[in-house]
Amino acid sequence: MTKERLYLYDTTLRDGQQTQGVQFSTAEKVRITKALDELGVDYIEGGWPGANPTDSAFFDTAPATSARLTAFGMTKRSGRSAENDDVLAAVMNAGTQAVCLVGKSHDYHVIHALGIPLDENVENVRASVAHIVAQGREALFDAEHFFDGYKDNPEYAVQVCRAALDAGARWVVLCDTNGGALPAEVGRIVSDLIAAGFPGDRLGIHTHNDTENAVACSLAAVDAGARQIQGTLNGLGERCGNANLTSLIPTLLLKEPYASGFDIGVSLEALAGLTRISRMLDEILNRVPSKQTAYVGASAFAHKAGLHASAILKDPSTYEHVDPATVGNARIIPMSNQAGQSNLRKRLTEAGLTVEAGDPALGRILDRIKQRESEGYSYDTAQASFELLARDELGQLPEFFEVKRYKVTVERRKNKYNKMVSLSEAVVVVKVDGEKTLSVSESHDEYGSDRGPVNALAKALAKDLGQYSPILDDMHLVDFKVRITQGGTEAVTRVIIDSEDGQGRRWSTVGVSANIVDASFEALLDAIQWKLVRDCGPQKAAAE
């Protein structure tokens, strides 16, 4: 069966930048563009040239791509021709192969937002699209508020879209701008439009996620006949975001009827890099990746319940809808007090620990986990701390060093500029290679800013660990999470630390105490211990 072509249009760099707190630099836009092109999307919308300096600079330095680089703007304004509209000219001057213009398709917005006659808006759309086509560019018309407009005045919404199509638009993109449409009505309206004479291979869909239905609405439009999908990486976008391409792309490639019915331009080989691209974007944004994101989240293939893990050992398809490797992700068997011995053995194997079924150590490890979780610990996400606990119970945890005592102080004082500043200072005494050493460190970074007591402790601890200090040079903390597990006077603080090293490894550790600094230090010690186990090896360390 011949597959139909379904086109992917990415608007991460433009619509995704509408996300609160997101602002890409020009260099970051270039990096994301290269990743999107490597993935295989058909269109990359780079931004609105002339709207801000960053977008304008991007189009001046944009890399060559196989994808069609697209500039975004709006239809010409009333009272001037398309040729003499300076805003439209800035968009055209970006020199892109394709140009996408947004225009009103909801009569309410034309009357109340633009304040112009309905027919005049139609003419603005027609003239703008015709101008793009006359310049030899591919024209896309972004029909803003289309679904709301269609429900209020279907004749006018269709008239606006027809004007764009007749003027030569390659794509008329139907936008659920407010994000309130539901999949059934999106499917019905797209079907109505195709029945009215609009070719499905000239229709696109652009949805927002305000009802958590952006992906479902996009698929409903495809089912009804639309052949272009617009979205963003990781679902970035204004308010609740846009349709998430990191969910749509694997669904289209791996799920029926889409896998057999459509060619989307993304290969299975490229799909294996999807998780890496998703996390690269979060790294650029300095955000912690959402663990429960479909396909690419760290928990997307995590199996916590013992019953699930037992079945996974026999056949992963029992509890996994796709192989995690197809999207570049990995299976995780987290440890918790719900775990059974099958779950435990699987996780031990992944940590490089072989324990035979029926070994009494399995029961001891489970009992220890359950006891510690009753005290506030959580090994669900702190995989590295779990591994250390298991190694300790199995007699396979070397003692690289011993912390004899530590002290940390936080001082608030005025500096020479009469400005109040904080200073944290830590003292750590450790025994390593048979000798005690005392190390002191402050928490100021290279800019003179206080990085806090945990940072001071980390610096002091790593300062003099003998032969082990160089191994820790490439290790750094990337996330720090604090949770109070009980209330009142018996409150217990749980700290989860995420660490990373120069090899790209990332691991999580946990500490629990009534004192937040003590809990943090415990998690920090586990993080260092895990790194040393990985880079020194238990056998090597034991021999030394």
Coordinates of C-alpha atoms in Angstrom, one line a residue:
M1 CA 0.0 0.0 0.0
T2 CA 1.3 3.4 -1.0
K3 CA 1.8 5.7 2.0
E4 CA 0.4 9.2 2.0
R5 CA 2.7 12.1 2.9
L6 CA 2.1 13.7 6.2
Y7 CA 4.1 16.9 6.9
L8 CA 5.5 18.0 10.2
Y9 CA 5.8 21.7 11.0
D10 CA 7.9 22.7 14.0
T11 CA 7.2 26.0 15.7
T12 CA 9.4 25.6 18.8
L13 CA 11.5 28.6 18.0
R14 CA 8.4 30.9 17.5
D15 CA 5.3 29.6 19.3
G16 CA 7.4 27.6 21.8
Q17 CA 9.2 30.8 22.7
Q18 CA 5.8 32.2 23.9
T19 CA 6.2 29.9 27.0
Q20 CA 6.4 31.8 30.2
G21 CA 10.1 32.1 31.2
V22 CA 11.5 30.9 27.8
Q23 CA 13.7 33.2 25.7
F24 CA 16.1 31.6 23.2
S25 CA 19.4 33.2 22.2
T26 CA 20.4 33.3 18.6
A27 CA 23.0 30.6 19.2
E28 CA 20.4 28.4 21.0
K29 CA 18.0 28.8 18.1
V30 CA 20.7 27.6 15.7
R31 CA 21.4 24.6 17.9
I32 CA 17.7 23.6 18.1
T33 CA 17.3 24.1 14.3
K34 CA 20.2 21.7 13.6
A35 CA 18.6 19.1 15.9
L36 CA 15.2 19.5 14.3
D37 CA 16.7 19.1 10.9
E38 CA 18.6 16.0 12.0
L39 CA 15.3 14.6 13.3
G40 CA 13.7 15.1 9.9
V41 CA 10.8 17.6 10.3
D42 CA 9.6 19.2 7.1
Y43 CA 9.3 22.8 8.2
I44 CA 11.1 24.8 10.9
E45 CA 9.5 28.1 11.9
G46 CA 12.4 30.3 13.0
G47 CA 10.4 33.2 14.4
W48 CA 9.0 36.6 13.5
P49 CA 11.7 38.7 11.7
G50 CA 11.4 42.3 12.7
A51 CA 9.4 41.5 15.9
N52 CA 12.6 41.3 18.1
P53 CA 16.3 41.5 17.6
T54 CA 16.9 37.8 18.3
D55 CA 14.5 36.6 15.7
S56 CA 16.0 39.0 13.1
A57 CA 19.5 37.9 14.0
F58 CA 18.6 34.2 13.7
F59 CA 17.5 34.6 10.1
D60 CA 20.8 36.3 9.3
T61 CA 22.8 33.4 10.7
A62 CA 20.4 30.4 10.2
P63 CA 22.1 27.2 9.1
A64 CA 21.4 25.5 5.8
T65 CA 18.7 22.9 6.4
S66 CA 16.9 20.1 4.5
A67 CA 13.7 21.3 6.2
R68 CA 12.0 24.4 4.8
L69 CA 13.0 27.3 7.0
T70 CA 9.9 29.4 7.5
A71 CA 9.4 33.0 8.6
F72 CA 6.3 34.0 10.5
G73 CA 4.3 37.2 10.4
M74 CA 0.9 38.7 10.0
T75 CA -1.2 39.6 7.0
K76 CA -1.0 43.2 5.7
R77 CA -2.7 45.9 7.7
S78 CA -5.7 47.8 6.4
G79 CA -5.1 51.1 4.6
R80 CA -1.9 50.0 2.7
S81 CA -1.0 47.5 0.0
A82 CA 0.9 44.3 0.7
E83 CA 3.8 45.7 -1.2
N84 CA 4.0 48.8 1.1
D85 CA 3.4 47.2 4.5
D86 CA 6.7 47.5 6.4
V87 CA 5.8 44.7 8.8
L88 CA 5.1 42.3 6.0
A89 CA 8.3 43.5 4.3
A90 CA 10.4 42.6 7.3
V91 CA 9.0 39.0 7.1
M92 CA 9.7 38.8 3.4
N93 CA 13.2 40.2 3.8
A94 CA 14.2 37.2 5.9
G95 CA 14.6 35.4 2.5
T96 CA 13.1 32.1 3.6
Q97 CA 11.6 29.5 1.2
A98 CA 8.3 29.6 3.1
V99 CA 6.3 32.3 4.8
C100 CA 3.5 31.7 7.3
L101 CA 1.1 34.6 7.9
V102 CA -1.5 34.7 10.6
G103 CA -4.9 36.3 10.0
K104 CA -8.3 36.4 11.7
S105 CA -10.9 33.8 10.7
H106 CA -13.3 34.5 13.5
D107 CA -15.8 37.3 12.8
Y108 CA -15.9 38.4 16.4
H109 CA -12.1 39.1 16.4
V110 CA -12.3 41.0 13.1
I111 CA -15.1 43.2 14.4
H112 CA -13.9 43.7 18.0
A113 CA -10.1 43.3 17.8
L114 CA -9.3 44.6 14.4
G115 CA -12.3 47.0 14.1
I116 CA -12.6 46.6 10.4
P117 CA -15.4 45.3 8.1
L118 CA -15.5 41.6 7.5
D119 CA -14.9 41.9 3.7
E120 CA -11.9 44.0 4.3
N121 CA -10.3 41.3 6.4
V122 CA -10.9 38.8 3.7
E123 CA -9.2 41.1 1.2
N124 CA -6.2 41.6 3.5
V125 CA -5.8 37.8 3.7
R126 CA -6.1 37.4 -0.1
A127 CA -3.7 40.2 -1.0
S128 CA -1.1 39.1 1.5
V129 CA -1.0 35.5 0.3
A130 CA -1.0 36.6 -3.3
H131 CA 2.0 38.8 -2.6
I132 CA 4.0 35.9 -1.1
V133 CA 3.2 33.7 -4.0
A134 CA 4.1 36.4 -6.5
Q135 CA 7.6 36.6 -4.9
G136 CA 8.1 32.9 -5.5
R137 CA 7.7 31.8 -1.9
E138 CA 5.7 29.0 -0.4
A139 CA 2.7 30.6 1.4
L140 CA 1.0 29.3 4.5
F141 CA -2.0 30.9 6.0
D142 CA -2.5 30.5 9.8
A143 CA -6.2 30.8 10.3
E144 CA -6.3 32.2 13.9
H145 CA -9.3 31.2 16.1
F146 CA -10.6 29.0 13.2
F147 CA -12.5 26.4 15.3
D148 CA -14.2 29.0 17.5
G149 CA -14.9 31.1 14.4
Y150 CA -16.4 28.1 12.6
K151 CA -18.7 27.3 15.5
D152 CA -19.9 30.9 15.6
N153 CA -20.1 31.7 11.9
P154 CA -19.0 28.8 9.7
E155 CA -19.7 30.7 6.5
Y156 CA -17.3 33.5 7.3
A157 CA -14.5 31.2 8.7
V158 CA -14.7 29.2 5.4
Q159 CA -14.7 32.4 3.3
V160 CA -11.5 33.6 4.9
C161 CA -9.8 30.2 4.4
R162 CA -11.1 30.0 0.8
A163 CA -9.6 33.4 0.0
A164 CA -6.1 32.2 1.2
L165 CA -6.4 29.0 -0.8
D166 CA -7.6 30.7 -4.0
A167 CA -4.7 33.2 -3.7
G168 CA -2.3 30.3 -3.9
A169 CA -1.6 29.3 -0.3
R170 CA 0.1 25.9 -0.2
W171 CA -1.3 25.3 3.3
V172 CA -4.3 26.6 5.2
V173 CA -3.6 25.9 8.8
L174 CA -6.6 25.5 11.0
C175 CA -5.8 26.9 14.5
D176 CA -7.4 26.1 17.8
T177 CA -5.9 29.2 19.2
N178 CA -7.6 29.2 22.6
G179 CA -7.1 25.5 23.0
G180 CA -10.7 24.7 23.9
A181 CA -11.7 22.5 21.1
L182 CA -12.2 18.7 21.7
P183 CA -11.1 15.9 19.4
A184 CA -14.6 14.9 18.2
E185 CA -15.5 18.5 17.1
V186 CA -12.1 19.0 15.5
G187 CA -12.6 15.8 13.4
R188 CA -16.1 16.8 12.5
I189 CA -15.2 20.4 11.4
V190 CA -12.2 19.3 9.4
S191 CA -14.4 16.7 7.7
D192 CA -17.0 19.4 6.9
L193 CA -14.3 21.6 5.4
I194 CA -13.0 18.8 3.1
A195 CA -16.6 18.0 2.1
A196 CA -17.0 21.6 1.2
G197 CA -14.2 21.3 -1.4
F198 CA -11.0 22.0 0.6
P199 CA -8.3 19.4 -0.4
G200 CA -7.0 17.6 2.7
D201 CA -3.5 17.8 1.4
R202 CA -3.7 21.6 1.6
L203 CA -4.9 21.6 5.2
G204 CA -2.8 21.8 8.4
I205 CA -3.7 21.6 12.1
H206 CA -2.3 23.8 14.9
T207 CA -3.6 23.0 18.4
H208 CA -3.0 24.2 21.9
N209 CA -3.1 22.1 25.0
D210 CA -5.5 24.0 27.3
T211 CA -7.7 20.9 27.8
E212 CA -4.8 18.4 27.6
N213 CA -6.1 17.4 24.2
A214 CA -3.6 19.0 21.8
V215 CA -2.2 15.7 20.6
A216 CA -5.6 14.0 20.4
C217 CA -7.0 17.0 18.4
S218 CA -4.1 16.8 16.0
L219 CA -4.6 13.1 15.4
A220 CA -8.4 13.7 15.0
A221 CA -7.6 16.3 12.2
V222 CA -5.3 13.8 10.5
D223 CA -8.0 11.1 10.7
A224 CA -10.4 13.5 9.1
G225 CA -8.0 14.3 6.2
A226 CA -5.6 17.1 7.2
R227 CA -2.0 16.4 6.0
Q228 CA 0.1 18.8 8.0
I229 CA 0.6 18.9 11.8
Q230 CA 2.1 21.8 13.6
G231 CA 3.6 21.5 17.1
T232 CA 6.6 22.0 19.3
L233 CA 9.3 20.0 21.0
N234 CA 8.3 19.0 24.6
G235 CA 4.9 20.8 24.0
L236 CA 6.3 24.2 24.6
G237 CA 3.9 27.1 24.0
E238 CA 1.8 29.8 25.5
R239 CA -0.4 29.0 28.5
C240 CA -0.6 25.2 28.6
G241 CA 1.6 24.7 25.5
N242 CA 1.2 23.4 21.9
A243 CA 0.8 19.9 20.5
N244 CA 3.8 17.9 21.6
L245 CA 5.9 16.7 18.7
T246 CA 7.9 14.4 21.0
S247 CA 4.6 12.5 21.6
L248 CA 3.1 12.9 18.1
I249 CA 6.2 11.7 16.1
P250 CA 6.6 8.3 17.7
T251 CA 2.8 7.8 17.7
L252 CA 2.8 8.4 13.9
L253 CA 5.7 6.2 13.3
L254 CA 4.9 3.3 15.6
K255 CA 1.1 3.2 16.0
E256 CA -1.5 2.0 13.6
P257 CA -3.1 3.1 11.4
Y258 CA -0.6 5.9 11.1
A259 CA 2.6 3.8 10.8
S260 CA 1.2 1.9 7.7
G261 CA -0.7 4.8 6.2
F262 CA 1.7 7.7 6.3
D263 CA 5.3 8.8 5.6
I264 CA 6.3 11.6 7.9
G265 CA 9.9 12.1 6.8
V266 CA 11.3 11.0 10.2
S267 CA 13.2 7.7 9.9
L268 CA 13.2 5.0 12.6
E269 CA 17.0 5.7 13.0
A270 CA 16.3 9.3 13.6
L271 CA 13.5 8.4 16.1
A272 CA 16.1 6.7 18.3
G273 CA 17.5 10.2 19.0
L274 CA 14.2 11.7 20.1
T275 CA 14.9 11.4 23.9
R276 CA 18.3 13.0 23.4
I277 CA 16.8 16.0 21.5
S278 CA 14.0 16.4 24.1
R279 CA 16.5 16.5 27.0
M280 CA 18.8 18.8 25.0
L281 CA 16.0 21.3 24.8
D282 CA 15.4 21.1 28.6
E283 CA 19.1 21.5 29.1
I284 CA 19.1 24.7 27.0
L285 CA 16.1 26.0 29.0
N286 CA 17.8 25.0 32.3
R287 CA 14.8 22.9 33.2
V288 CA 14.5 19.5 34.8
P289 CA 12.9 17.1 32.2
S290 CA 9.4 16.0 33.1
K291 CA 9.8 12.4 34.1
Q292 CA 6.3 11.4 33.1
T293 CA 6.3 12.7 29.6
A294 CA 5.1 10.1 27.1
Y295 CA 7.9 8.2 25.2
V296 CA 10.8 10.3 26.3
G297 CA 10.3 10.9 30.1
A298 CA 12.6 9.1 32.6
S299 CA 9.5 7.3 34.0
A300 CA 7.9 6.5 30.7
F301 CA 9.2 2.9 30.9
A302 CA 9.6 2.7 34.7
H303 CA 8.0 -0.4 36.3
K304 CA 7.5 0.0 40.1
A305 CA 5.1 -2.7 41.1
G306 CA 6.6 -6.2 41.7
L307 CA 3.9 -7.9 39.6
H308 CA 4.8 -5.7 36.6
A309 CA 8.5 -6.2 37.0
S310 CA 8.1 -9.9 37.2
A311 CA 6.2 -9.9 33.9
I312 CA 8.7 -7.5 32.3
L313 CA 11.5 -10.0 33.0
K314 CA 9.6 -12.6 31.0
D315 CA 8.3 -10.4 28.2
P316 CA 8.7 -6.6 28.1
S317 CA 5.6 -6.2 25.9
T318 CA 3.4 -7.2 28.8
Y319 CA 3.7 -3.7 30.3
E320 CA 5.4 -1.7 27.5
H321 CA 3.5 -0.4 24.5
V322 CA 6.7 0.1 22.5
D323 CA 10.4 -0.8 23.0
P324 CA 11.9 2.1 24.8
A325 CA 15.0 1.9 22.6
T326 CA 13.0 2.9 19.6
V327 CA 12.8 6.4 21.0
G328 CA 16.2 6.4 22.6
N329 CA 14.9 5.8 26.1
A330 CA 15.6 3.1 28.6
R331 CA 13.6 0.7 30.9
I332 CA 13.9 1.4 34.6
I333 CA 12.9 -0.8 37.5
P334 CA 12.8 1.6 40.5
M335 CA 13.0 0.3 44.0
S336 CA 10.3 0.9 46.6
N337 CA 8.4 -0.8 49.4
Q338 CA 6.1 -2.2 46.7
A339 CA 8.9 -4.1 45.1
G340 CA 9.1 -7.9 45.0
Q341 CA 12.2 -10.1 44.6
S342 CA 11.8 -10.2 40.8
N343 CA 11.8 -6.4 40.7
L344 CA 14.8 -6.4 43.0
R345 CA 16.8 -8.9 41.0
K346 CA 16.2 -7.0 37.8
R347 CA 17.4 -3.8 39.3
L348 CA 20.4 -5.5 40.8
T349 CA 21.3 -6.9 37.4
E350 CA 21.1 -3.5 35.9
A351 CA 23.5 -2.2 38.5
G352 CA 26.0 -5.0 37.7
L353 CA 25.1 -7.1 40.7
T354 CA 24.3 -10.8 40.2
V355 CA 22.2 -12.4 43.0
E356 CA 20.7 -15.8 42.5
A357 CA 16.9 -16.3 43.1
G358 CA 16.4 -17.5 46.7
D359 CA 19.5 -15.8 48.1
P360 CA 18.8 -14.7 51.6
A361 CA 20.4 -11.3 50.8
L362 CA 17.4 -10.5 48.7
G363 CA 15.1 -10.6 51.7
R364 CA 17.5 -8.5 53.8
I365 CA 17.7 -5.9 51.1
L366 CA 14.0 -5.7 50.7
D367 CA 13.5 -5.4 54.5
R368 CA 16.1 -2.7 54.7
I369 CA 14.4 -0.7 51.9
K370 CA 11.0 -1.0 53.5
Q371 CA 12.4 0.1 56.9
R372 CA 14.2 3.1 55.5
E373 CA 11.2 4.2 53.4
S374 CA 9.2 4.1 56.6
E375 CA 11.7 6.6 57.9
G376 CA 11.2 8.9 55.0
Y377 CA 13.7 7.7 52.4
S378 CA 12.6 7.1 48.8
Y379 CA 14.4 4.8 46.4
D380 CA 11.8 5.2 43.7
T381 CA 14.0 7.9 42.0
A382 CA 17.2 7.7 43.9
Q383 CA 18.6 4.7 42.0
A384 CA 22.2 5.4 43.0
S385 CA 21.4 5.3 46.7
F386 CA 19.6 2.1 46.2
E387 CA 22.6 0.5 44.5
L388 CA 24.9 1.6 47.4
L389 CA 22.4 0.1 49.9
A390 CA 22.4 -3.2 48.1
R391 CA 26.1 -3.3 47.7
D392 CA 26.5 -2.6 51.4
E393 CA 24.1 -5.5 52.3
L394 CA 26.0 -7.8 49.8
G395 CA 29.4 -6.9 51.3
Q396 CA 30.4 -5.3 48.0
L397 CA 30.7 -1.6 49.1
P398 CA 34.3 -0.5 49.6
E399 CA 35.1 2.2 52.1
F400 CA 36.9 4.8 50.1
F401 CA 36.9 7.3 52.9
E402 CA 35.3 8.0 56.2
V403 CA 33.8 11.3 57.4
K404 CA 34.8 11.8 61.0
R405 CA 32.9 15.1 61.5
Y406 CA 31.8 18.1 59.7
K407 CA 30.6 21.6 60.5
V408 CA 29.0 24.3 58.4
T409 CA 28.2 27.9 59.3
V410 CA 26.2 30.6 57.5
E411 CA 27.0 34.2 58.2
R412 CA 25.0 37.3 57.1
R413 CA 27.0 40.5 57.1
K414 CA 27.6 43.8 55.3
N415 CA 30.4 43.9 52.8
K416 CA 32.7 46.9 52.0
Y417 CA 29.9 48.3 49.8
N418 CA 27.5 48.3 52.8
K419 CA 25.5 45.6 51.1
M420 CA 24.2 42.6 53.1
V421 CA 25.7 39.4 51.8
S422 CA 25.7 35.7 52.9
L423 CA 28.7 33.5 53.4
S424 CA 28.7 29.8 54.0
E425 CA 31.8 28.1 55.4
A426 CA 32.3 24.3 55.8
V427 CA 34.8 22.3 57.7
V428 CA 35.1 18.5 57.0
V429 CA 37.4 16.0 58.6
V430 CA 37.8 12.8 56.7
K431 CA 40.0 9.7 57.1
V432 CA 41.4 8.5 53.7
D433 CA 44.3 6.2 53.0
G434 CA 44.7 5.8 56.8
E435 CA 45.2 9.5 57.5
K436 CA 42.9 12.2 58.8
T437 CA 42.7 15.4 56.9
L438 CA 40.8 18.6 57.7
S439 CA 39.5 20.7 54.8
V440 CA 37.8 24.1 54.8
S441 CA 35.9 25.8 52.0
E442 CA 33.7 28.8 51.4
S443 CA 30.7 28.8 49.1
H444 CA 31.5 31.9 47.0
D445 CA 31.6 31.2 43.2
E446 CA 33.8 33.0 40.7
Y447 CA 31.4 35.9 40.7
G448 CA 31.4 36.4 44.4
S449 CA 27.9 35.0 44.9
D450 CA 27.1 32.7 47.8
R451 CA 26.2 29.2 46.6
G452 CA 25.0 28.0 50.0
P453 CA 26.1 25.6 52.7
V454 CA 25.7 22.4 50.7
N455 CA 28.0 23.8 48.0
A456 CA 30.5 24.7 50.7
L457 CA 30.4 21.1 52.1
A458 CA 30.8 19.6 48.6
K459 CA 33.8 21.8 47.9
A460 CA 35.4 21.0 51.3
L461 CA 34.8 17.3 51.0
A462 CA 36.2 17.0 47.5
K463 CA 39.2 19.2 48.3
D464 CA 41.4 16.5 50.0
L465 CA 40.3 12.9 49.3
G466 CA 43.8 11.8 48.4
Q467 CA 43.8 9.6 45.3
Y468 CA 40.1 10.0 44.8
S469 CA 40.0 13.8 44.4
P470 CA 40.9 13.9 40.7
I471 CA 38.1 11.5 39.9
L472 CA 35.5 13.9 41.2
D473 CA 36.7 16.9 39.2
D474 CA 34.2 16.4 36.4
M475 CA 31.2 15.8 38.8
H476 CA 28.7 18.5 39.4
L477 CA 25.2 18.9 40.9
V478 CA 22.4 19.5 38.4
D479 CA 19.3 19.5 40.6
F480 CA 18.4 19.7 44.3
K481 CA 14.9 18.8 45.5
V482 CA 13.7 19.1 49.1
R483 CA 10.5 17.7 50.6
I484 CA 9.1 17.7 54.1
T485 CA 7.7 14.2 54.7
Q486 CA 6.0 14.8 58.0
G487 CA 4.4 17.8 59.6
G488 CA 4.7 19.5 63.0
T489 CA 7.5 19.0 65.5
E490 CA 8.4 15.5 64.0
A491 CA 9.0 16.9 60.5
V492 CA 11.5 15.0 58.4
T493 CA 13.3 16.5 55.5
R494 CA 14.1 14.4 52.4
V495 CA 16.6 15.7 49.9
I496 CA 17.1 14.3 46.4
I497 CA 20.3 15.3 44.6
D498 CA 20.8 14.7 40.9
S499 CA 24.5 14.7 39.8
E500 CA 26.2 14.5 36.4
D501 CA 29.7 13.9 35.3
G502 CA 31.9 14.5 32.2
Q503 CA 30.9 11.2 30.7
G504 CA 27.3 12.3 30.5
R505 CA 26.2 10.0 33.4
R506 CA 23.4 11.2 35.6
W507 CA 22.4 9.7 38.9
S508 CA 20.2 10.5 41.9
T509 CA 20.8 10.1 45.6
V510 CA 18.7 10.6 48.7
G511 CA 19.3 11.8 52.2
V512 CA 16.9 12.1 55.2
S513 CA 17.2 14.0 58.4
A514 CA 15.3 16.4 60.6
N515 CA 18.1 18.9 59.6
I516 CA 18.1 19.9 55.9
V517 CA 21.9 20.4 55.8
D518 CA 22.4 16.9 57.3
A519 CA 20.0 15.4 54.8
S520 CA 21.8 17.2 51.9
F521 CA 25.2 16.0 53.1
E522 CA 24.0 12.4 53.3
A523 CA 22.7 12.6 49.7
L524 CA 26.0 14.3 48.7
L525 CA 28.1 11.5 50.2
D526 CA 26.0 8.9 48.4
A527 CA 26.6 10.8 45.1
I528 CA 30.3 10.9 45.6
Q529 CA 30.4 7.2 46.7
W530 CA 28.5 6.1 43.6
K531 CA 30.9 8.0 41.3
L532 CA 33.9 6.4 43.0
V533 CA 32.3 2.9 42.7
R534 CA 31.8 3.5 39.0
D535 CA 35.2 4.9 38.2
C536 CA 37.4 3.0 40.7
G537 CA 35.5 -0.3 40.8
P538 CA 34.7 -2.2 44.0
Q539 CA 37.5 -4.7 43.4
K540 CA 40.1 -2.1 42.7
A541 CA 39.2 -0.1 45.7
A542 CA 39.1 -3.1 48.0
A543 CA 42.6 -4.1 46.8
E544 CA 43.9 -0.6 47.6

